[in-house]
Short mmCIF file of C-alpha atoms in Angstrom, two decimals:
data_model
loop_
_atom_site.label_atom_id
_atom_site.label_comp_id
_atom_site.label_asym_id
_atom_site.label_seq_id
_atom_site.Cartn_x
_atom_site.Cartn_y
_atom_site.Cartn_z
CA MET A 12 18.16 -26.92 -17.09
CA ASN A 13 14.58 -25.94 -17.85
CA THR A 14 15.60 -22.43 -18.81
CA LEU A 15 13.19 -19.53 -18.99
CA ARG A 16 14.57 -18.74 -22.43
CA ASN A 17 13.53 -22.16 -23.77
CA GLN A 18 10.11 -21.85 -22.13
CA MET A 19 9.60 -18.45 -23.73
CA TYR A 20 10.77 -19.74 -27.14
CA LEU A 21 8.37 -22.70 -26.90
CA LEU A 22 5.46 -20.44 -25.92
CA VAL A 23 6.14 -18.08 -28.81
CA LEU A 24 6.55 -20.99 -31.24
CA LEU A 25 3.23 -22.59 -30.26
CA ILE A 26 1.32 -19.33 -30.55
CA LEU A 27 3.00 -18.47 -33.86
CA VAL A 28 2.11 -21.91 -35.29
CA ALA A 29 -1.51 -21.40 -34.27
CA VAL A 30 -1.51 -17.84 -35.68
CA GLY A 31 0.12 -19.15 -38.89
CA ALA A 32 -2.49 -21.89 -39.31
CA ALA A 33 -5.40 -19.50 -38.80
CA GLY A 34 -3.77 -16.91 -41.03
CA PHE A 35 -3.24 -19.51 -43.75
CA GLN A 36 -6.93 -20.44 -43.71
CA ALA A 37 -7.86 -16.75 -43.91
CA TYR A 38 -5.44 -16.32 -46.81
CA LYS A 39 -6.97 -19.32 -48.64
CA ALA A 40 -10.47 -17.86 -48.28
CA LEU A 41 -9.31 -14.46 -49.52
CA ASP A 42 -7.41 -16.05 -52.40
CA LYS A 43 -10.46 -18.08 -53.44
CA TYR A 44 -12.62 -14.96 -53.33
CA PHE A 45 -10.30 -13.09 -55.69
CA PHE A 46 -9.93 -16.22 -57.86
CA TYR A 47 -13.70 -16.34 -58.46
CA GLN A 48 -13.74 -12.64 -59.28
CA ASN A 49 -10.89 -13.12 -61.72
CA GLN A 50 -12.65 -16.08 -63.40
CA ILE A 51 -15.86 -14.08 -63.78
CA GLN A 52 -13.92 -11.20 -65.36
CA MET A 53 -12.11 -13.70 -67.59
CA GLY A 54 -15.44 -15.22 -68.70
CA LYS A 55 -16.78 -11.77 -69.61
CA GLU A 56 -13.65 -11.02 -71.59
CA ILE A 57 -13.88 -14.35 -73.45
CA LEU A 58 -17.56 -13.74 -74.29
CA ARG A 59 -16.78 -10.33 -75.73
CA PHE A 60 -13.95 -11.78 -77.82
CA ALA A 61 -16.05 -14.79 -78.97
CA GLU A 62 -18.93 -12.52 -80.07
CA LYS A 63 -16.55 -10.42 -82.13
CA ALA A 64 -14.92 -13.52 -83.59
CA SER A 65 -18.31 -15.02 -84.54
CA THR A 66 -19.21 -12.01 -86.71
CA ALA A 67 -15.75 -11.34 -88.11
CA LYS A 68 -13.72 -13.08 -90.73
CA HIS A 69 -12.08 -16.33 -89.68
CA SER A 70 -8.51 -15.88 -88.44
CA ILE A 71 -5.81 -18.27 -87.27
CA ASP A 72 -4.76 -15.70 -84.60
CA LYS A 73 -8.29 -15.60 -83.22
CA TYR A 74 -8.41 -19.36 -83.19
CA LYS A 75 -5.14 -19.60 -81.24
CA LYS A 76 -6.27 -16.92 -78.78
CA LEU A 77 -9.53 -18.85 -78.15
CA GLN A 78 -7.37 -21.91 -77.44
CA ASP A 79 -5.36 -19.87 -74.90
CA TYR A 80 -8.54 -18.60 -73.27
CA ARG A 81 -9.81 -22.15 -72.87
CA GLN A 82 -6.70 -23.08 -70.85
CA SER A 83 -7.34 -20.23 -68.38
CA LEU A 84 -10.83 -21.46 -67.36
CA ASP A 85 -11.03 -23.41 -64.09
CA VAL A 86 -14.12 -25.63 -64.56
CA SER A 87 -14.14 -28.47 -67.10
CA SER A 88 -17.73 -27.74 -68.14
CA ARG A 89 -16.71 -24.19 -69.08
CA GLN A 90 -13.72 -25.51 -70.98
CA GLU A 91 -15.94 -28.04 -72.80
CA ALA A 92 -18.49 -25.38 -73.75
CA LEU A 93 -15.73 -23.11 -75.08
CA SER A 94 -14.11 -26.07 -76.89
CA GLN A 95 -17.35 -26.76 -78.80
CA PHE A 96 -17.49 -23.10 -79.83
CA ILE A 97 -13.85 -23.21 -80.96
CA GLN A 98 -14.55 -26.38 -83.01
CA ALA A 99 -17.53 -24.70 -84.74
CA TYR A 100 -15.36 -21.60 -85.34
CA ASP A 101 -12.65 -23.76 -86.87
CA GLU A 102 -15.23 -25.46 -89.15
CA LYS A 103 -16.57 -22.00 -90.16
CA ASN A 104 -20.12 -23.22 -89.60
CA LYS A 105 -22.04 -20.06 -88.75
CA TYR A 106 -25.09 -21.95 -87.53
CA LEU A 107 -23.06 -24.03 -85.08
CA ILE A 108 -21.02 -20.98 -84.11
CA LYS A 109 -24.14 -19.08 -83.07
CA LYS A 110 -25.68 -22.09 -81.34
CA ARG A 111 -22.59 -23.02 -79.40
CA LEU A 112 -21.91 -19.37 -78.49
CA ASN A 113 -25.34 -19.26 -76.83
CA PHE A 114 -24.52 -22.50 -74.99
CA PHE A 115 -21.26 -21.00 -73.76
CA LYS A 116 -23.13 -17.90 -72.56
CA LYS A 117 -25.51 -20.07 -70.53
CA SER A 118 -22.54 -21.96 -69.08
CA GLU A 119 -20.96 -18.66 -67.99
CA VAL A 120 -24.22 -17.40 -66.45
CA ASN A 121 -24.41 -20.59 -64.41
CA TYR A 122 -20.80 -20.20 -63.34
CA VAL A 123 -21.35 -16.57 -62.29
CA GLU A 124 -24.34 -17.63 -60.19
CA TYR A 125 -22.31 -20.39 -58.56
CA ALA A 126 -19.27 -18.16 -57.89
CA THR A 127 -21.43 -15.34 -56.54
CA SER A 128 -23.15 -17.78 -54.19
CA GLN A 129 -19.72 -18.66 -52.73
CA TYR A 130 -18.90 -15.05 -51.78
CA PRO A 131 -20.80 -14.92 -48.45
CA TYR A 132 -19.24 -18.18 -47.32
CA LEU A 133 -15.73 -17.03 -48.27
CA ILE A 134 -16.19 -13.63 -46.57
CA GLU A 135 -17.50 -15.33 -43.44
CA LYS A 136 -14.59 -17.77 -43.49
CA LEU A 137 -12.15 -14.90 -43.98
CA GLN A 138 -13.63 -12.94 -41.06
CA TYR A 139 -13.67 -16.03 -38.84
CA TYR A 140 -10.02 -16.89 -39.34
CA ALA A 141 -8.99 -13.22 -39.24
CA VAL A 142 -10.64 -12.89 -35.82
CA ILE A 143 -8.96 -16.09 -34.66
CA SER A 144 -5.60 -14.78 -35.88
CA GLY A 145 -6.15 -11.47 -34.06
CA VAL A 146 -7.20 -13.23 -30.88
CA LEU A 147 -4.17 -15.51 -31.06
CA CYS A 148 -1.89 -12.49 -31.56
CA LEU A 149 -3.48 -10.86 -28.51
CA VAL A 150 -3.05 -14.10 -26.58
CA LEU A 151 0.60 -14.16 -27.63
CA VAL A 152 1.20 -10.61 -26.37
CA MET A 153 -0.70 -11.22 -23.11
CA SER A 154 1.05 -14.55 -22.58
CA LEU A 155 4.46 -12.97 -23.09
CA VAL A 156 3.60 -10.10 -20.73
CA LEU A 157 2.32 -12.53 -18.10
CA PHE A 158 5.28 -14.86 -18.61
CA ILE A 159 7.79 -12.00 -18.26
CA GLN A 160 5.91 -10.63 -15.24
CA VAL A 161 5.74 -13.96 -13.42
CA SER A 162 9.03 -15.50 -14.51
CA PHE A 163 11.30 -12.43 -14.68
CA LEU A 164 9.96 -9.19 -13.21
CA LYS A 165 8.39 -10.54 -10.01
CA PRO A 166 11.38 -12.72 -8.99
CA ILE A 167 13.82 -9.91 -9.84
CA LYS A 168 11.69 -7.42 -7.89
CA ASP A 169 11.69 -9.77 -4.87
CA LEU A 170 15.44 -10.25 -5.22
CA ASN A 171 15.97 -6.50 -5.52
CA LYS A 172 13.94 -5.96 -2.32
CA LYS A 173 16.13 -8.49 -0.52
CA MET A 174 19.25 -6.72 -1.79
CA ILE A 175 17.92 -3.35 -0.58
CA ASP A 176 17.05 -4.91 2.79
CA PHE A 177 20.52 -6.40 2.89
CA LEU A 178 22.07 -2.98 2.23
CA ASN A 179 19.88 -1.53 5.00
CA LYS A 180 21.07 -4.27 7.37
CA LYS A 181 17.73 -6.09 7.44
CA TYR A 182 18.47 -9.79 7.44
CA THR A 183 15.10 -11.18 8.56
CA TYR A 184 14.00 -12.77 5.25
CA GLN A 185 14.23 -16.50 4.53
CA PHE A 186 16.52 -17.94 1.85
CA LEU A 187 14.11 -19.76 -0.48
CA SER A 188 15.15 -22.70 -2.66
CA PRO A 189 15.79 -21.17 -6.10
CA LYS A 190 14.15 -22.58 -9.21
CA ASN A 191 16.20 -24.36 -11.86
CA ASN A 192 16.42 -21.45 -14.31
CA GLU A 193 18.36 -18.25 -15.01
CA VAL A 194 16.61 -16.20 -12.31
CA GLY A 195 17.05 -19.11 -9.92
CA THR A 196 20.79 -19.09 -10.67
CA LEU A 197 20.87 -15.36 -9.87
CA GLN A 198 18.93 -16.01 -6.64
CA SER A 199 21.28 -18.85 -5.74
CA THR A 200 24.33 -16.63 -6.31
CA PHE A 201 22.84 -13.90 -4.11
CA ASN A 202 21.99 -16.44 -1.42
CA SER A 203 25.57 -17.70 -1.42
CA LEU A 204 27.01 -14.18 -1.26
CA ALA A 205 24.58 -13.11 1.45
CA GLN A 206 25.28 -16.17 3.56
CA GLN A 207 29.02 -15.62 3.22
CA VAL A 208 28.61 -11.96 4.23
CA LEU A 209 26.41 -12.89 7.18
CA SER A 210 28.91 -15.52 8.25
CA SER A 211 31.75 -13.00 7.95
CA MET A 212 29.70 -10.45 9.89
CA ASP A 213 29.17 -12.94 12.70
CA ASP A 214 32.92 -13.58 12.78
CA LEU A 215 33.64 -9.84 12.77
CA LYS A 216 31.12 -9.22 15.55
CA GLU A 217 32.75 -11.94 17.62
CA LEU A 218 36.20 -10.46 16.97
CA ASP A 219 34.92 -6.97 17.77
CA ARG A 220 33.35 -8.22 20.98
CA ALA A 221 36.60 -9.96 21.95
CA LYS A 222 38.55 -6.79 21.12
CA SER A 223 36.22 -4.63 23.20
CA GLU A 224 36.44 -7.03 26.12
CA PHE A 225 40.23 -7.11 25.86
CA LEU A 226 40.51 -3.32 25.73
CA SER A 227 38.10 -2.90 28.61
CA ILE A 228 39.87 -5.45 30.79
CA ALA A 229 43.33 -4.20 29.83
CA SER A 230 42.36 -0.59 30.49
CA HIS A 231 40.89 -1.40 33.89
CA GLU A 232 43.92 -3.49 34.79
CA LEU A 233 46.30 -0.72 33.72
CA ARG A 234 44.45 1.97 35.67
CA THR A 235 45.29 0.59 39.09
CA PRO A 236 49.11 0.47 38.71
CA LEU A 237 49.10 3.78 36.85
CA THR A 238 47.18 5.42 39.69
CA SER A 239 49.79 4.10 42.12
CA ILE A 240 52.62 5.29 39.90
CA LYS A 241 50.98 8.71 39.55
CA GLY A 242 50.59 8.97 43.32
CA SER A 243 54.15 7.87 43.96
CA LEU A 244 55.54 10.39 41.48
CA SER A 245 53.50 13.15 43.09
CA LEU A 246 54.85 12.23 46.52
CA LEU A 247 58.42 12.18 45.17
CA HIS A 248 57.88 15.57 43.56
CA GLN A 249 56.59 16.96 46.88
CA GLY A 250 59.74 15.67 48.67
CA ILE A 251 57.96 13.24 51.00
CA ALA A 252 60.77 10.72 50.53
CA GLY A 253 63.40 13.38 50.95
CA PRO A 254 64.97 16.00 48.73
CA ILE A 255 65.24 15.07 45.03
CA PRO A 256 68.63 15.59 43.45
CA PRO A 257 68.47 18.45 40.92
CA ASP A 258 69.39 16.10 38.09
CA ALA A 259 66.43 13.83 38.97
CA VAL A 260 63.78 16.57 39.14
CA ASN A 261 63.51 16.78 35.35
CA LEU A 262 63.22 12.99 35.07
CA VAL A 263 60.42 12.91 37.66
CA ASN A 264 58.57 15.66 35.79
CA ILE A 265 58.87 13.77 32.48
CA ALA A 266 57.63 10.57 34.14
CA ASN A 267 54.72 12.49 35.71
CA GLU A 268 53.72 14.04 32.34
CA GLU A 269 53.95 10.73 30.47
CA THR A 270 51.89 9.02 33.19
CA ASP A 271 49.18 11.67 32.71
CA ARG A 272 49.33 11.09 28.97
CA LEU A 273 48.99 7.33 29.41
CA ILE A 274 46.00 7.80 31.75
CA ARG A 275 44.33 10.05 29.14
CA LEU A 276 44.96 7.40 26.48
CA ILE A 277 43.37 4.70 28.63
CA ASN A 278 40.36 6.94 29.35
CA ASP A 279 39.95 7.66 25.63
CA ILE A 280 40.14 3.95 24.79
CA LEU A 281 37.48 3.19 27.40
CA ASP A 282 35.24 5.97 26.07
CA LEU A 283 35.60 4.75 22.49
CA THR A 284 34.98 1.14 23.52
CA LYS A 285 31.78 2.14 25.33
CA LEU A 286 30.59 4.16 22.34
CA ASP A 287 31.28 1.29 19.91
CA ALA A 288 29.44 -1.13 22.20
CA LYS A 289 26.47 1.28 22.61
CA MET A 290 27.10 1.21 26.36
CA SER A 291 27.10 4.99 26.79
CA PRO A 292 23.51 6.24 26.32
CA LEU A 293 22.91 9.96 25.92
CA LYS A 294 21.26 12.02 28.66
CA GLN A 295 19.61 14.65 26.50
CA ASP A 296 17.69 17.75 27.48
CA TRP A 297 17.27 21.35 26.30
CA TYR A 298 20.34 23.47 27.10
CA SER A 299 21.40 26.97 26.14
CA LEU A 300 24.21 27.22 23.59
CA ASP A 301 25.56 30.28 25.41
CA THR A 302 25.89 28.27 28.62
CA LEU A 303 27.66 25.47 26.76
CA ILE A 304 30.19 27.85 25.17
CA ASN A 305 30.86 29.78 28.39
CA LYS A 306 31.55 26.60 30.37
CA THR A 307 33.73 25.17 27.59
CA PHE A 308 35.76 28.40 27.32
CA GLU A 309 36.09 28.51 31.09
CA SER A 310 37.37 24.92 31.30
CA ILE A 311 39.96 25.48 28.60
CA SER A 312 40.98 29.04 29.52
CA GLY A 313 44.18 27.85 31.20
CA LEU A 314 45.37 26.10 28.03
CA SER A 315 44.48 29.07 25.82
CA HIS A 316 46.14 31.56 28.19
CA SER A 317 49.41 29.61 28.33
CA ALA A 318 49.39 29.32 24.51
CA GLN A 319 48.57 33.05 24.18
CA ILE A 320 45.46 32.29 22.12
CA LYS A 321 42.33 34.46 22.22
CA LEU A 322 38.95 32.64 22.24
CA SER A 323 35.88 34.45 20.91
CA TYR A 324 32.23 33.59 20.39
CA ASN A 325 30.14 35.19 17.66
CA PRO A 326 26.53 34.00 18.11
CA GLU A 327 24.07 34.33 15.23
CA ALA A 328 21.14 34.08 17.64
CA PRO A 329 20.39 32.62 21.10
CA TYR A 330 19.78 28.88 20.64
CA LEU A 331 18.49 26.06 22.77
CA ILE A 332 19.80 22.61 21.79
CA PHE A 333 18.46 19.17 22.70
CA MET A 334 21.69 17.39 23.64
CA ASP A 335 23.76 15.57 26.19
CA PHE A 336 25.48 18.61 27.71
CA ASP A 337 28.61 16.83 28.98
CA ARG A 338 29.12 14.92 25.71
CA VAL A 339 28.76 17.99 23.49
CA GLN A 340 31.09 19.91 25.82
CA GLN A 341 33.56 17.04 25.38
CA ILE A 342 33.29 17.45 21.59
CA LEU A 343 33.85 21.21 21.75
CA THR A 344 36.72 20.88 24.22
CA ASN A 345 38.43 18.43 21.88
CA LEU A 346 38.02 20.67 18.81
CA ILE A 347 39.14 23.85 20.61
CA SER A 348 42.12 22.19 22.33
CA ASN A 349 43.25 20.78 18.96
CA ALA A 350 42.92 24.26 17.43
CA ILE A 351 45.04 25.71 20.27
CA LYS A 352 47.76 23.09 19.73
CA PHE A 353 48.12 23.98 16.05
CA SER A 354 47.58 27.77 16.22
CA PRO A 355 50.41 30.29 16.34
CA LYS A 356 50.78 32.58 19.33
CA ASN A 357 48.68 35.75 19.49
CA SER A 358 46.13 34.34 17.03
CA ASP A 359 42.35 34.01 17.41
CA ILE A 360 40.07 30.99 17.63
CA THR A 361 36.44 31.83 16.92
CA PHE A 362 33.33 29.78 17.66
CA LEU A 363 30.42 30.25 15.23
CA ALA A 364 26.89 28.84 15.03
CA SER A 365 24.44 29.05 12.13
CA ARG A 366 21.47 27.27 10.64
CA ILE A 367 22.02 25.25 7.43
CA GLU A 368 19.77 24.10 4.58
CA ASN A 369 18.82 20.69 5.99
CA GLY A 370 17.50 22.32 9.17
CA HIS A 371 20.44 21.31 11.39
CA LEU A 372 22.41 23.72 13.55
CA LYS A 373 26.05 23.96 12.50
CA LEU A 374 28.62 24.62 15.24
CA MET A 375 32.08 25.70 14.02
CA VAL A 376 35.55 26.21 15.52
CA LYS A 377 37.67 28.42 13.25
CA ASP A 378 41.44 28.77 13.78
CA GLN A 379 44.36 30.48 12.06
CA GLY A 380 46.64 27.45 12.04
CA PRO A 381 48.66 25.93 9.18
CA GLY A 382 45.63 24.19 7.67
CA ILE A 383 45.15 20.54 6.73
CA ALA A 384 45.98 18.94 3.39
CA PRO A 385 43.00 17.47 1.46
CA ASP A 386 44.39 13.93 1.74
CA ASP A 387 44.48 14.23 5.55
CA GLN A 388 41.00 15.71 6.03
CA GLU A 389 39.29 12.31 6.09
CA LEU A 390 41.86 10.24 7.96
CA ILE A 391 42.07 12.58 10.99
CA PHE A 392 38.67 11.30 12.17
CA GLN A 393 39.97 7.73 12.23
CA GLN A 394 41.33 6.09 15.36
CA PHE A 395 45.01 6.69 16.17
CA ARG A 396 45.45 8.93 13.09
CA GLN A 397 46.85 12.47 12.99
CA ALA A 398 47.59 14.82 10.12
CA THR A 399 51.31 15.39 9.69
CA SER A 400 53.45 17.37 7.29
CA GLU A 401 56.80 19.15 7.20
CA ASP A 402 55.11 22.32 8.46
CA SER A 403 52.86 20.48 10.91
CA PRO A 404 54.79 17.75 12.75
CA LEU A 405 53.04 15.12 14.85
CA VAL A 406 51.69 16.61 18.06
CA LYS A 407 51.70 14.50 21.17
CA GLY A 408 48.29 12.98 21.71
CA THR A 409 46.31 9.76 21.64
CA GLY A 410 44.94 10.18 18.13
CA LEU A 411 41.50 9.23 19.50
CA GLY A 412 40.00 12.65 20.26
CA LEU A 413 38.44 13.28 16.85
CA ALA A 414 37.33 9.64 16.55
CA ILE A 415 35.49 10.00 19.88
CA ALA A 416 34.04 13.34 18.78
CA LYS A 417 32.80 11.75 15.52
CA ALA A 418 31.12 8.89 17.40
CA LEU A 419 29.43 11.32 19.83
CA VAL A 420 28.19 13.60 17.01
CA GLU A 421 26.76 10.64 15.08
CA GLN A 422 25.12 9.41 18.29
CA HIS A 423 23.32 12.78 18.40
CA GLY A 424 22.22 12.29 14.76
CA GLY A 425 24.60 14.86 13.27
CA THR A 426 27.72 14.94 11.10
CA ILE A 427 31.25 16.18 11.66
CA GLY A 428 33.89 17.43 9.24
CA VAL A 429 36.55 20.02 8.46
CA GLU A 430 36.95 22.78 5.88
CA SER A 431 40.57 23.74 5.42
CA THR A 432 43.09 25.21 3.02
CA VAL A 433 46.78 24.71 3.64
CA GLY A 434 48.30 27.94 5.00
CA GLN A 435 44.88 29.56 5.65
CA GLY A 436 43.65 27.86 8.80
CA SER A 437 40.91 25.29 9.43
CA THR A 438 37.26 25.27 10.41
CA PHE A 439 36.12 22.15 12.24
CA TYR A 440 32.35 21.80 12.39
CA PHE A 441 29.63 19.46 13.56
CA THR A 442 25.85 19.60 13.24
CA LEU A 443 23.05 18.90 15.71
CA PRO A 444 19.53 18.22 14.42
CA GLN A 445 17.33 19.32 17.34
CA TRP A 446 17.40 22.98 18.28
CA LYS A 447 15.17 26.02 18.69
CA LEU A 448 15.44 29.72 19.39
CA ASP A 449 15.61 30.74 23.05
CA MET A 450 12.37 32.74 23.28
CA SER A 451 13.25 33.87 26.80
CA ASP A 452 16.30 35.75 25.53
CA SER A 453 15.94 39.54 25.68
CA LYS A 454 17.18 40.00 22.09
CA ILE A 455 14.49 37.69 20.74
CA LYS A 456 11.84 39.45 22.83
CA ASN A 457 12.92 42.85 21.48
CA ARG A 458 12.81 41.54 17.89
CA MET A 459 9.29 40.16 18.42
CA GLU A 460 8.10 43.44 19.94
CA ILE A 461 9.54 45.45 17.03
CA ALA A 462 7.98 43.04 14.48
CA SER A 463 4.57 43.27 16.15
#
C-alpha cells in the first residue's frame, strides 16, 4: 500500500537531506572563516614570542615552544619560514636570527593579505547557503502543510460532509473509488457501512410498506363484519328478535361494548397507518384557542360528568393558532379523556396555555391523578404501550391514543411530553409553533387602549 505516512516520511527525508547539504556547505564556509581568523591571531602571537626570544637569552623551553608553534601553522611556506628562524635560534646566530625573523614577518604579512582576501568570498558563500537552507526549510513547512491539506484534511472534510449528509438523511452523493492509502481505507469503510445501511433501509421501507398495506387491508376487511355485528347486537338489545332473557342482557351489553372497543382500535390503527404513510395532510388555518377548548370540553362533557370530574380553562391570553382544527381537537380529546380515566372522583382537570422560550405556544392538561413513574414517561407515547403500576392498573384502551397524538403534534412542527411526579398528578403538554394574539378580543383592545 502506498501509504500517506510513507509519502510524508519520504517528502520530509528529501527536504531534510537538501537542507542538510546546504547547511553543511554554510557550516564549512563559516568554519573556514573562523579558521583564517584563528591562524592570523596565531601568527601574531608567534611573531610576538619570536621577537622576545630573539632578544632574550637562549632557552630550551623557548626552542620547544617555537617547535610547537610551527606545528600549528596551516601553510607549508609559513612552517618553512618559522623553521629557518628556529634553526638560526638553535645555532645562536644573531645575524641569521634577525634576518630570518624579518623573512618570517614578510611571510605572515603575505598570509594575512591572502586570508583577508578570502573573507568576502566566504561570507558570500555563507549567506548563499544560509538562504538556500532557509528557503528549503520554508519549502519543507509549505510542502507539509500542502501535503496534509490535500492528502488528509480535504478528504476527511469531504468524508465528514458525507457523514453529516448521511445523518441528515441526504443520500444523493456518489460513492467514489477510494485511493489506496489510510484515508482511502477510511472512505472504503464508510462506503461499506453506508451501503449496508441504505440496503437495510430499503428492506425496512419495503417491510413497513407491506405492514401498512396489511394493516389497511385487514382494518377495512374487519370493518364490514364488525359493522354488521354492531347492528345485530343493537337490534337484539332493542328486542327486534323478541324479548331477551334477563341472563342474556348482560352478555349482549358486554358484546356491544367490546365491539365498540374493537371498532375504536381499528380506527386508531387506520389513523396511525395514514400518519406513518404521510397520507393524512393537514388542513391548517387560523383558529381561536377559546373555540377549540369550548368545543373539546363540550364533546367530552358526558365522560367528565359521569366520572364526576370538573374541567376548567385558565387562559393566559386570547390566542389564534395556525392548525388543523379537527386534528388538534383530537389531540386534546385524547389527553383530557386519559386524564379523566386516571383521576379520582370530585377532582379537577385544568387546561393551561402559555408562551415558552423558543417562541412556541405550550398547551397543557393538568390532572390530580396518581402520577406516572419516570421509567414510564417515555414509553407511554409508543404504540400499544400503557403505564402500569400497583396503584395504577392497566386501563382498557388501544394503547394508540398517545402515539397518534405524538404523530399529529410532530406533523404540526411541535413536541409532546409529560411532567409528572408519582402521587402528585401529571401535566401532559404539547407545543404549536405558529400562533398570535387575537387582536379582535375585547381584553386585548382594552390593554392597547390603556397602554396608549
